[in-house]
mmCIF file of C-alpha atoms in Angstrom:
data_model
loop_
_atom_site.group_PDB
_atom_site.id
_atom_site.type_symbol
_atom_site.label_atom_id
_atom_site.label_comp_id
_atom_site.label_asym_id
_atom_site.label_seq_id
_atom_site.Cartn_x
_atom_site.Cartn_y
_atom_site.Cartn_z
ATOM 1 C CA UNK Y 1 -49.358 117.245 137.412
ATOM 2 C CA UNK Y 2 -52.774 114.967 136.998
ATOM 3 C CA UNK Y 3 -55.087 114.658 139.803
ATOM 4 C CA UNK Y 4 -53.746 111.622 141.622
ATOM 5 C CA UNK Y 5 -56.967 109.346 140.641
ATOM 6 C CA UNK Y 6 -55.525 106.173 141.509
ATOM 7 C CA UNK Y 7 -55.969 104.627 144.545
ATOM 8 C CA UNK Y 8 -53.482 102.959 146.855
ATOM 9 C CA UNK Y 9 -54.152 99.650 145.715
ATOM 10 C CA UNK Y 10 -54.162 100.559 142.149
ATOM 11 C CA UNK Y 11 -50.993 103.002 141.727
ATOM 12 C CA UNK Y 12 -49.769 102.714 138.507
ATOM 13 C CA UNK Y 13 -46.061 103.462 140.323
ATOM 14 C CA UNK Y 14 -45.848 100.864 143.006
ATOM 15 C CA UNK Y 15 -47.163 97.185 143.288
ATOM 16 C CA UNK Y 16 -50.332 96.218 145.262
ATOM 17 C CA UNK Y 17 -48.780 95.174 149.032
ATOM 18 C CA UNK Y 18 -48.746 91.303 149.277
ATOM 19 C CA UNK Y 19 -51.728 89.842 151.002
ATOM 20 C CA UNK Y 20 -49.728 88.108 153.863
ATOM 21 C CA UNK Y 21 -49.936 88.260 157.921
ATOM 22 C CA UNK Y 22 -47.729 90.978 158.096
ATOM 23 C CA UNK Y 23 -50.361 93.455 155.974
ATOM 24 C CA UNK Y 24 -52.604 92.365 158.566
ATOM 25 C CA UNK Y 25 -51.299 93.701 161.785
ATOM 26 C CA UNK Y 26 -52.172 96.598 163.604
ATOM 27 C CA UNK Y 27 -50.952 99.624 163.670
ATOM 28 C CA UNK Y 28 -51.671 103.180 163.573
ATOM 29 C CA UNK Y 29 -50.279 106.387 161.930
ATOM 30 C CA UNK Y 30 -50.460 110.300 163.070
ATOM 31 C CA UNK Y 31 -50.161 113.275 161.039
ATOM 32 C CA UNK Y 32 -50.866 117.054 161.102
ATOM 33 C CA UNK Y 33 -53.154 118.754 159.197
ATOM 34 C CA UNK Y 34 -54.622 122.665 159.146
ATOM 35 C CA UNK Y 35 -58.080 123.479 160.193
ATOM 36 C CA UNK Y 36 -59.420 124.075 156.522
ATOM 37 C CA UNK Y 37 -58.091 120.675 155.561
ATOM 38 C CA UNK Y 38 -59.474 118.671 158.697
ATOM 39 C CA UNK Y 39 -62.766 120.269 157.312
ATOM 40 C CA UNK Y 40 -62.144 118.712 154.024
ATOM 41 C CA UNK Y 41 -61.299 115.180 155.469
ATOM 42 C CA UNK Y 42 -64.852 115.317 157.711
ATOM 43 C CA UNK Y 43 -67.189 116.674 155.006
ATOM 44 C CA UNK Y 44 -70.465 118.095 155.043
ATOM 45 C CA UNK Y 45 -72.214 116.293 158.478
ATOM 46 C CA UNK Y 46 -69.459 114.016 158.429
ATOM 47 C CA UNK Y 47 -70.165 112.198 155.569
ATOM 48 C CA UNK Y 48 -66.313 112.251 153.954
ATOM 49 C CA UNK Y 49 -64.760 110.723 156.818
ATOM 50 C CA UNK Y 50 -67.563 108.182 156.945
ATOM 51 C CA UNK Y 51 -66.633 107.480 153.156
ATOM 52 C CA UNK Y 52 -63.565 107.207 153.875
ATOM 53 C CA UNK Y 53 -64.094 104.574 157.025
ATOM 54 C CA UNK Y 54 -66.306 102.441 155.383
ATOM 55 C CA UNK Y 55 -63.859 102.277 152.273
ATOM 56 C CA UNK Y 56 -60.565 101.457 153.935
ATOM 57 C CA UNK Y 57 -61.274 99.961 156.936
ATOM 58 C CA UNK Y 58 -59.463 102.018 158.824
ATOM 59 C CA UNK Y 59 -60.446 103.966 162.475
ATOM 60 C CA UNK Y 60 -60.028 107.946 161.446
ATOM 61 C CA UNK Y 61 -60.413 110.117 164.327
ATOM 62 C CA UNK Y 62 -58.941 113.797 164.813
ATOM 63 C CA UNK Y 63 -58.481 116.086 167.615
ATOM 64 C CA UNK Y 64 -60.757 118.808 168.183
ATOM 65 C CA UNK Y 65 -61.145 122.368 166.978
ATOM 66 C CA UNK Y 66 -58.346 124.405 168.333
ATOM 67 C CA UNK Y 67 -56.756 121.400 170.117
ATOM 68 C CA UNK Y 68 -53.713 121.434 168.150
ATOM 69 C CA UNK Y 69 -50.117 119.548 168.130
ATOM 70 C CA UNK Y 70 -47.765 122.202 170.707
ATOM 71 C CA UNK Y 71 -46.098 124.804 168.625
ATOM 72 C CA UNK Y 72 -48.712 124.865 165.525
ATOM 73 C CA UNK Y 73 -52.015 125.847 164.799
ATOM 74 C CA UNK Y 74 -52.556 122.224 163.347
ATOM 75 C CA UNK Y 75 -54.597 119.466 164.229
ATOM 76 C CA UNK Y 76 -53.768 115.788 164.685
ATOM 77 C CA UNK Y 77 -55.382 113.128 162.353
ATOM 78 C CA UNK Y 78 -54.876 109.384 164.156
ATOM 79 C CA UNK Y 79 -54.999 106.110 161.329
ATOM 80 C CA UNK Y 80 -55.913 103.133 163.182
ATOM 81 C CA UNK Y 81 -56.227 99.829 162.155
ATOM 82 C CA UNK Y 82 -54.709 97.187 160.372
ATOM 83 C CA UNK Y 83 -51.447 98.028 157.813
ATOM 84 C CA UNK Y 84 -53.065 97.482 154.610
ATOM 85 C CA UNK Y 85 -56.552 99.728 155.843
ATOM 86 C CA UNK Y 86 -54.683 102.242 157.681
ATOM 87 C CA UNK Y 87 -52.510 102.578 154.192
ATOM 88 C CA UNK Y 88 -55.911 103.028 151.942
ATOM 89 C CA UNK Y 89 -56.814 105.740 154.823
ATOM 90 C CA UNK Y 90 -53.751 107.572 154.394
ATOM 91 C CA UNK Y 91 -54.159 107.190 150.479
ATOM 92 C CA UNK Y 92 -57.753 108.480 150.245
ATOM 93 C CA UNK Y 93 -57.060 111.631 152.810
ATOM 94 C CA UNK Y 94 -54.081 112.662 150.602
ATOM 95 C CA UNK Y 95 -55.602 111.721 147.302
ATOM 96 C CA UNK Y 96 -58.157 114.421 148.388
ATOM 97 C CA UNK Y 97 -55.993 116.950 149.869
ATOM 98 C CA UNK Y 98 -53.485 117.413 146.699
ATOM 99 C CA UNK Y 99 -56.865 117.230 144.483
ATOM 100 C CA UNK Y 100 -57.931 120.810 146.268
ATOM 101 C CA UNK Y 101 -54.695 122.069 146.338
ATOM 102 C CA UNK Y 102 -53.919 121.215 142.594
ATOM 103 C CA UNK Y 103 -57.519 122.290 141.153
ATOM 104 C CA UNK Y 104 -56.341 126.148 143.085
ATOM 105 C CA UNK Y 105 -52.591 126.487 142.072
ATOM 106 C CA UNK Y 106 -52.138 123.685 139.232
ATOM 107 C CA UNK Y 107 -48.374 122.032 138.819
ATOM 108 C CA UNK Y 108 -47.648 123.919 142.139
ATOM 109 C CA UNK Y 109 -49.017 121.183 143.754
ATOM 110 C CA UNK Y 110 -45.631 118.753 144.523
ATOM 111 C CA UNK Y 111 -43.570 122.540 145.835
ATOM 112 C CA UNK Y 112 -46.602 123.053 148.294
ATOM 113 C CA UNK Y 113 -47.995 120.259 149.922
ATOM 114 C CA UNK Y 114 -46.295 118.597 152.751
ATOM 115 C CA UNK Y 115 -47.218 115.651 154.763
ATOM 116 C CA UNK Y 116 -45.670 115.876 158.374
ATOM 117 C CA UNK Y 117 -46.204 112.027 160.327
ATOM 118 C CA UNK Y 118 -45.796 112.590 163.993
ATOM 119 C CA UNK Y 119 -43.726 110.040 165.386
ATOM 120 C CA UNK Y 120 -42.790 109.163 168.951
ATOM 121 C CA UNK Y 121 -38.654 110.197 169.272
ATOM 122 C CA UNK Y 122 -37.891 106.973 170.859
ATOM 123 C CA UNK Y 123 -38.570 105.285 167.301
ATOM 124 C CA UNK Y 124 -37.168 107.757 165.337
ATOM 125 C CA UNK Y 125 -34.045 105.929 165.268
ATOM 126 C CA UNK Y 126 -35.650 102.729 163.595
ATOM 127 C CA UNK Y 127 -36.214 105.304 160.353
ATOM 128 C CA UNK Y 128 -33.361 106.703 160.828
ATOM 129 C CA UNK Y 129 -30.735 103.747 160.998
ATOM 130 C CA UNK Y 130 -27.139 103.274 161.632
ATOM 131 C CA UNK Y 131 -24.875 105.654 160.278
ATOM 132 C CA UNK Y 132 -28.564 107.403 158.792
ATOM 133 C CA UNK Y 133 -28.756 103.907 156.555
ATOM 134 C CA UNK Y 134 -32.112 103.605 156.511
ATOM 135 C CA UNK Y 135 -33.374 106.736 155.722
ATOM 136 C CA UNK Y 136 -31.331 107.147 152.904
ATOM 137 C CA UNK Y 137 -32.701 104.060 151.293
ATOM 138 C CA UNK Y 138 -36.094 105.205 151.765
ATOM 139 C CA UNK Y 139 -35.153 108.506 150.165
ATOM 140 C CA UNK Y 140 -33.973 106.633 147.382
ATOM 141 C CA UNK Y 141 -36.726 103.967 147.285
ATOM 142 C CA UNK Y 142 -39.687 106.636 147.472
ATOM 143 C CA UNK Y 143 -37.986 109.771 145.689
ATOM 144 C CA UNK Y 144 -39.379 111.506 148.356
ATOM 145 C CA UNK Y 145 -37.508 114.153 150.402
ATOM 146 C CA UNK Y 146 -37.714 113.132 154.384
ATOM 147 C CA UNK Y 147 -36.978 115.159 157.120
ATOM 148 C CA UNK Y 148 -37.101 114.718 160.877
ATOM 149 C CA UNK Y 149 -37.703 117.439 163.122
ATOM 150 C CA UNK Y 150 -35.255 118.028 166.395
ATOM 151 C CA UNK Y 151 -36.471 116.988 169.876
ATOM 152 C CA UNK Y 152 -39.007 119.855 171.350
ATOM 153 C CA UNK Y 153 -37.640 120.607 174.788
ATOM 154 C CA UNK Y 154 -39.802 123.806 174.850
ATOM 155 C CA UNK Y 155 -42.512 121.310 175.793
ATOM 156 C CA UNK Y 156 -42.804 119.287 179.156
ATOM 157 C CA UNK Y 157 -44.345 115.596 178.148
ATOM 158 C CA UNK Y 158 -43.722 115.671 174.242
ATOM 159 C CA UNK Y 159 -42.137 112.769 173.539
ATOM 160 C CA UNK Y 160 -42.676 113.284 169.672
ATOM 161 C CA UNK Y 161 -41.075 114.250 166.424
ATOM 162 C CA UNK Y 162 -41.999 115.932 162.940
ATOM 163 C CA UNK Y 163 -41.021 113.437 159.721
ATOM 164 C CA UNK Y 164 -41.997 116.113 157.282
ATOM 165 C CA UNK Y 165 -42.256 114.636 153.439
ATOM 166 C CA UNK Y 166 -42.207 115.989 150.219
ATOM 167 C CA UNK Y 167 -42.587 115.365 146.617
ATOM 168 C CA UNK Y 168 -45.647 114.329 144.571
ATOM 169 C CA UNK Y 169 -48.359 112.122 145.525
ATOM 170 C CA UNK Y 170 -46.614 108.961 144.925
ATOM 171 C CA UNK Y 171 -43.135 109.301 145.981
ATOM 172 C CA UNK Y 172 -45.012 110.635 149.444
ATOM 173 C CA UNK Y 173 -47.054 107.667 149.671
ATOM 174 C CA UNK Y 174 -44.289 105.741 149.112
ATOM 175 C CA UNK Y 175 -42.304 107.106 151.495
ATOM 176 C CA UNK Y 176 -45.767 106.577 154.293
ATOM 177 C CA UNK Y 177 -45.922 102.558 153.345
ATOM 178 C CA UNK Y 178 -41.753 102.087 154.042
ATOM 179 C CA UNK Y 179 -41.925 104.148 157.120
ATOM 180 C CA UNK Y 180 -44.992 103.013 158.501
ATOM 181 C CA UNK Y 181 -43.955 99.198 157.795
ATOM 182 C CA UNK Y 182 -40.064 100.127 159.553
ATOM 183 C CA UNK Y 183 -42.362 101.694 162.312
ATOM 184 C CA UNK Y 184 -44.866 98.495 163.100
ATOM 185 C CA UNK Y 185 -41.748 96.460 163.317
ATOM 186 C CA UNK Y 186 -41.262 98.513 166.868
ATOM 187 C CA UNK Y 187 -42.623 97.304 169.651
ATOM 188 C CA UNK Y 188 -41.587 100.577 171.069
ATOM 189 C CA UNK Y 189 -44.235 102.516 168.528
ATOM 190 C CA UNK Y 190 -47.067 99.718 169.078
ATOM 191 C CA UNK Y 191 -47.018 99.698 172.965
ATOM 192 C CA UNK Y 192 -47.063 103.878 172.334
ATOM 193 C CA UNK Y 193 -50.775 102.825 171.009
ATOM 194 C CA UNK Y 194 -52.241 102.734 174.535
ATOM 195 C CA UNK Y 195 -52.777 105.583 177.034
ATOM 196 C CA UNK Y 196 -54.260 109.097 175.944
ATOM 197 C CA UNK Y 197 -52.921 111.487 173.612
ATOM 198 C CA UNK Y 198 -52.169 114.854 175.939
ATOM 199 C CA UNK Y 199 -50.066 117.545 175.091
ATOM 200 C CA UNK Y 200 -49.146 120.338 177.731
ATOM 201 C CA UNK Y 201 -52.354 119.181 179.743
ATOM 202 C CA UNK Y 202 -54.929 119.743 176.481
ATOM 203 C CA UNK Y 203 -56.213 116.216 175.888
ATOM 204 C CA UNK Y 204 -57.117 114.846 172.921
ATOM 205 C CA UNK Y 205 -60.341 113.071 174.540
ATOM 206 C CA UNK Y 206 -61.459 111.674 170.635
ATOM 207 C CA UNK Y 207 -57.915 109.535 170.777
ATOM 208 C CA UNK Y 208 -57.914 106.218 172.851
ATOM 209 C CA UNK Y 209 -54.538 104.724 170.911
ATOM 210 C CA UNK Y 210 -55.799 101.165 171.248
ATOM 211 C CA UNK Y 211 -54.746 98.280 168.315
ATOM 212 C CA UNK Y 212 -57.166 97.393 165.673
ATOM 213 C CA UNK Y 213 -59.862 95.860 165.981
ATOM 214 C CA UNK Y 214 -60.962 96.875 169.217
ATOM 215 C CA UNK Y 215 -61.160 100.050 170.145
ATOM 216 C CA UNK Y 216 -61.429 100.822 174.376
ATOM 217 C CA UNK Y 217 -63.990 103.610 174.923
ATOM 218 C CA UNK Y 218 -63.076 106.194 177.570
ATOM 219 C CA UNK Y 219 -63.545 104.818 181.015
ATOM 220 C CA UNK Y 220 -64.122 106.360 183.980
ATOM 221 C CA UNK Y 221 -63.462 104.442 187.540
ATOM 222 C CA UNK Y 222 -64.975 101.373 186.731
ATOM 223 C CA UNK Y 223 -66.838 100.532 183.626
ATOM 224 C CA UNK Y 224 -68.814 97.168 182.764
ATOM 225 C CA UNK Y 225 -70.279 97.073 179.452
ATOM 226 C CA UNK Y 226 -71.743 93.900 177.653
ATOM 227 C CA UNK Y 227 -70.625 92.134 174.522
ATOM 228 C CA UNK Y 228 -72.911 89.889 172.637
ATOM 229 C CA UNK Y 229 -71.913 86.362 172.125
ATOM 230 C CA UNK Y 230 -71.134 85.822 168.040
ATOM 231 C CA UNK Y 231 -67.419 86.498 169.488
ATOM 232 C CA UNK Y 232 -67.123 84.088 172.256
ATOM 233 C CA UNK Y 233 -66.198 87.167 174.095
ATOM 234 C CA UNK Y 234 -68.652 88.482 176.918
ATOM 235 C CA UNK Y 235 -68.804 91.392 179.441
ATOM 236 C CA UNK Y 236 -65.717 92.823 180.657
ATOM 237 C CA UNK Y 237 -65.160 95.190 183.744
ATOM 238 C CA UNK Y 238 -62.369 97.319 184.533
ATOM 239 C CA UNK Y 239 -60.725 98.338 187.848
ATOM 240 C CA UNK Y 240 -58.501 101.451 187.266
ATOM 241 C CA UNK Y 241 -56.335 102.297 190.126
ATOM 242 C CA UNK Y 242 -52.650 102.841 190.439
ATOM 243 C CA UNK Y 243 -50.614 102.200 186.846
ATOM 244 C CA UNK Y 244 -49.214 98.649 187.888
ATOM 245 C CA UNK Y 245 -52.637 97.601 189.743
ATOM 246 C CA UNK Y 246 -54.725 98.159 187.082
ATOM 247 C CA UNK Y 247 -57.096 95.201 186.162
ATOM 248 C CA UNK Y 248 -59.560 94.138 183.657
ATOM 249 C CA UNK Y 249 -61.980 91.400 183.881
ATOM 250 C CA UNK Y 250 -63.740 90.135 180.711
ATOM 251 C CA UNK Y 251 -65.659 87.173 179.960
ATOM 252 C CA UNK Y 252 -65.233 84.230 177.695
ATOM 253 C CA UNK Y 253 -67.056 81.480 176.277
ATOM 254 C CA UNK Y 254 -66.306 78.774 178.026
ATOM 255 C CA UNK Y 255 -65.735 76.796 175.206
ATOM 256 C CA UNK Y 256 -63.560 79.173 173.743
ATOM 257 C CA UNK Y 257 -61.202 79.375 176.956
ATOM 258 C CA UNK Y 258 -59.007 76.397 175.074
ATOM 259 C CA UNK Y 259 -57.696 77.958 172.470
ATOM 260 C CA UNK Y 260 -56.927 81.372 175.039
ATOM 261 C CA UNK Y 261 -55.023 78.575 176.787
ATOM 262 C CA UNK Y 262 -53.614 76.676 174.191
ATOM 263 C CA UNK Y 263 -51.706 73.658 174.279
ATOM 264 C CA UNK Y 264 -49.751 73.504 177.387
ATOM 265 C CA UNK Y 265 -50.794 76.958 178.492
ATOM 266 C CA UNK Y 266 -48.858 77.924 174.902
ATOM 267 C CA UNK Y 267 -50.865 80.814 174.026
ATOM 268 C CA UNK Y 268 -51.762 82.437 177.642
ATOM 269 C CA UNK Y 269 -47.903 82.440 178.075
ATOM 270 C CA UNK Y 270 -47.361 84.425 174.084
ATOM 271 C CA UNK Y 271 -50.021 86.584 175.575
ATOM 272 C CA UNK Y 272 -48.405 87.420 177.922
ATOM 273 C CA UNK Y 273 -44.847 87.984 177.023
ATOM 274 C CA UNK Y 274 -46.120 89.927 174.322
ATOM 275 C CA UNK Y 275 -48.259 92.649 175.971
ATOM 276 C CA UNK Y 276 -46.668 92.470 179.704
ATOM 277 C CA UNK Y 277 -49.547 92.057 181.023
ATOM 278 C CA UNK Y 278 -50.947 89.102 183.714
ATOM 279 C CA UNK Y 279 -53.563 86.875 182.876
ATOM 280 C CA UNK Y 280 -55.774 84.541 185.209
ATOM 281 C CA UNK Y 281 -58.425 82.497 183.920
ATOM 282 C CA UNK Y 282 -61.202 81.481 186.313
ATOM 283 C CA UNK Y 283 -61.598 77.838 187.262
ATOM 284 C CA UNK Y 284 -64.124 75.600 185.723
ATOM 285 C CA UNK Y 285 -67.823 76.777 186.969
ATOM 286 C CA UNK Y 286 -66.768 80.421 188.045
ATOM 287 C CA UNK Y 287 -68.334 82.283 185.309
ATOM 288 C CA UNK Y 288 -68.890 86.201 184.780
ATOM 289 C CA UNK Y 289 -72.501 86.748 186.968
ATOM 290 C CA UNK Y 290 -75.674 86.075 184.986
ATOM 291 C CA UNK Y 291 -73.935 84.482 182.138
ATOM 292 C CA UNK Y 292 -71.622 81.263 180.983
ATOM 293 C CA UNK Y 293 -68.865 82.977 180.027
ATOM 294 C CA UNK Y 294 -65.331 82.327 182.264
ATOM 295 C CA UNK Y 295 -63.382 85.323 183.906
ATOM 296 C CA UNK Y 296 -60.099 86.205 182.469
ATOM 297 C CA UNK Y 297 -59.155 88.964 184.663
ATOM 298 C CA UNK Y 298 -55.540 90.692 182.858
ATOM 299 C CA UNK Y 299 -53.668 92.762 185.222
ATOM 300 C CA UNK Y 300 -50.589 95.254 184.900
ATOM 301 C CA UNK Y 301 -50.152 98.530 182.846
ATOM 302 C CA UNK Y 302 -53.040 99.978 180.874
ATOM 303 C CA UNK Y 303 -51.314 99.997 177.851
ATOM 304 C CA UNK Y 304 -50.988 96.212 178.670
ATOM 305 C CA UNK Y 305 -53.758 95.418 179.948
ATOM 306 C CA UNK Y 306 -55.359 96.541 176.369
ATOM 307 C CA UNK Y 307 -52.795 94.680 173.882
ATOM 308 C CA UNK Y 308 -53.315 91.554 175.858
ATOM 309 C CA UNK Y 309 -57.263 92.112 175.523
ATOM 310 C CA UNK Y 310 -57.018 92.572 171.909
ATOM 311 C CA UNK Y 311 -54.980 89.629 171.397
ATOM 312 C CA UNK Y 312 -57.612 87.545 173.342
ATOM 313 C CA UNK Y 313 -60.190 88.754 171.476
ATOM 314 C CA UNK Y 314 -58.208 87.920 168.314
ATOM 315 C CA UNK Y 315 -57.774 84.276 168.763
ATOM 316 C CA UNK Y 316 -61.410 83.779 169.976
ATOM 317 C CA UNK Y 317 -62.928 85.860 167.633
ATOM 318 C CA UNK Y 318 -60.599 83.185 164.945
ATOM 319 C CA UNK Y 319 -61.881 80.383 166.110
ATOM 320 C CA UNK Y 320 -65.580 81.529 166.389
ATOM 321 C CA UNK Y 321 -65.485 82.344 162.679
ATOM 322 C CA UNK Y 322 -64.196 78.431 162.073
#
């Protein structure tokens, strides 16, 4: 087998993803790895995984040294971002790892290497399909051979399932893009973005599961941290109590509270629907203290609470580009 060279973008065996909305969303992607090849994905002082950042686009993050997925001795590798970047991740870590396994046992490559995805077992069913539909179609599509683990109940709190691939680079990659996209349809596997990743009380403290392109850093009781204004989007402050009484107050240009509004209260209401979350906007003159900038205080679940942010920041940060 040749060293898989190509990138994803540029495989000679599938067709460069449309540029479209849908390539565009965020999403994110798990998958185990052993220690030796987490070492080969962060590089000498880092400077792999920083390669590999800077030329997808994507959020790469992995759990620490002997924090590993229950039952293994692996470690978890988290792709964040949006489809298309978290893709070329996925391509460039793989493109690497059957490189070093092909240059030490040559056409044994394809028999050896295995990529398992952790996915959560509620969507397991979207891959799977009616009647085991879909999965067979992405078997065919791919030529890869797919595989998903039983439910864990040796575990308290695992809610997650091995897909375990195989076959070469490209049917495996393959096999990544039509799963992932079946995946980001799922609200189910987006809203699973939010909260920590624990396992059997060992947390994952690099992980904050938050869309792309903002990423929440770990809080602690209440946090206020400032934002500079080429966003629209100012200071925000967050009040973590109980689950449903959660709040989070950020501030926003005031004249970028329209289009947060939108016609008719249009976009406050998407906003909200979508995530779950509740949204108050302060009333003209209240601003965040010491600035300009409007309150928009979102309330509800955590996981909510930081979809709905995102999505704020999203249509501000669109119009402050215009």
């Amino acid at each position: 087998m040749e060293s898989p060279e190509s990138s994803y973008i540029t495989s000679p065996n599938r067709s460069a993803p449309p540029v479209s909305d849908y390539m565009e969303k965020p999403t994110y992607l798990k998958f185990l790895v052993s220690n030796a090849s987490a070492g080969s994905v962060i590089g000498k002082g880092g400077s792999t995984i920083t390669d590999f950042q800077k030329d997808s686009g994507a959020r790469i993050q992995l759990s620490r040294n002997q924090e590993y997925f229950p039952g293994t001795s692996d470690r978890i590798i988290l792709l964040s971002g949006k489809i298309d970047d978290v893709l070329k991740a996925m391509d460039l870590i793989l493109n690497k790892l059957f490189s070093e396994i092909q240059s030490e046992d040559g056409d044994d490559v394809d028999q050896r290497f295995k990529v398992r995805l952790i996915v959560p077992n509620s969507c397991c069913g979207a891959i799977i399909g009616k009647g085991g539909v879909t999965i067979k179609s992405f078997i065919e599509d791919s030529g890869a051979g797919i595989k998903i683990s039983p439910q864990d109940n040796n575990y308290i709190g695992l809610t997650d399932r091995i897909v375990t691939l195989t076959g070469s680079f490209e049917e495996q990659m393959q096999a990544i893009d039509l799963i992932l996209s079946k995946l980001t349809e799922d609200h189910l596997y987006l809203q699973s973005m939010s909260g920590p990743l624990s396992y059997q009380g060992v947390l994952f403290a690099g992980f904050h599961r938050v869309p792309y392109p903002y990423v929440l850093p770990s809080v602690g009781p209440a946090t206020y941290a400032n934002y500079g204004p080429p966003n629209g989007v100012g200071g925000r402050y967050l009040n973590n109590k109980e689950d449903r009484g959660n709040s989070l107050t950020i501030g926003v240009a005031d004249e970028h509270i329209g289009v947060v509004v939108g016609r008719g209260g249009r976009n406050i209401m998407e906003v909200s629907q979508a995530s779950g979350a509740r949204i108050k906007i302060s009333d003209r003159g209240d601003f965040m203290s010491g600035t300009s900038d409007r309150k928009v205080t979102i309330t509800g679940p955590l996981r909510a609470i930081r979809a709905a942010e995102t999505m704020i920041k999203q249509k501000v940060a669109s119009v402050a580009e215009r």
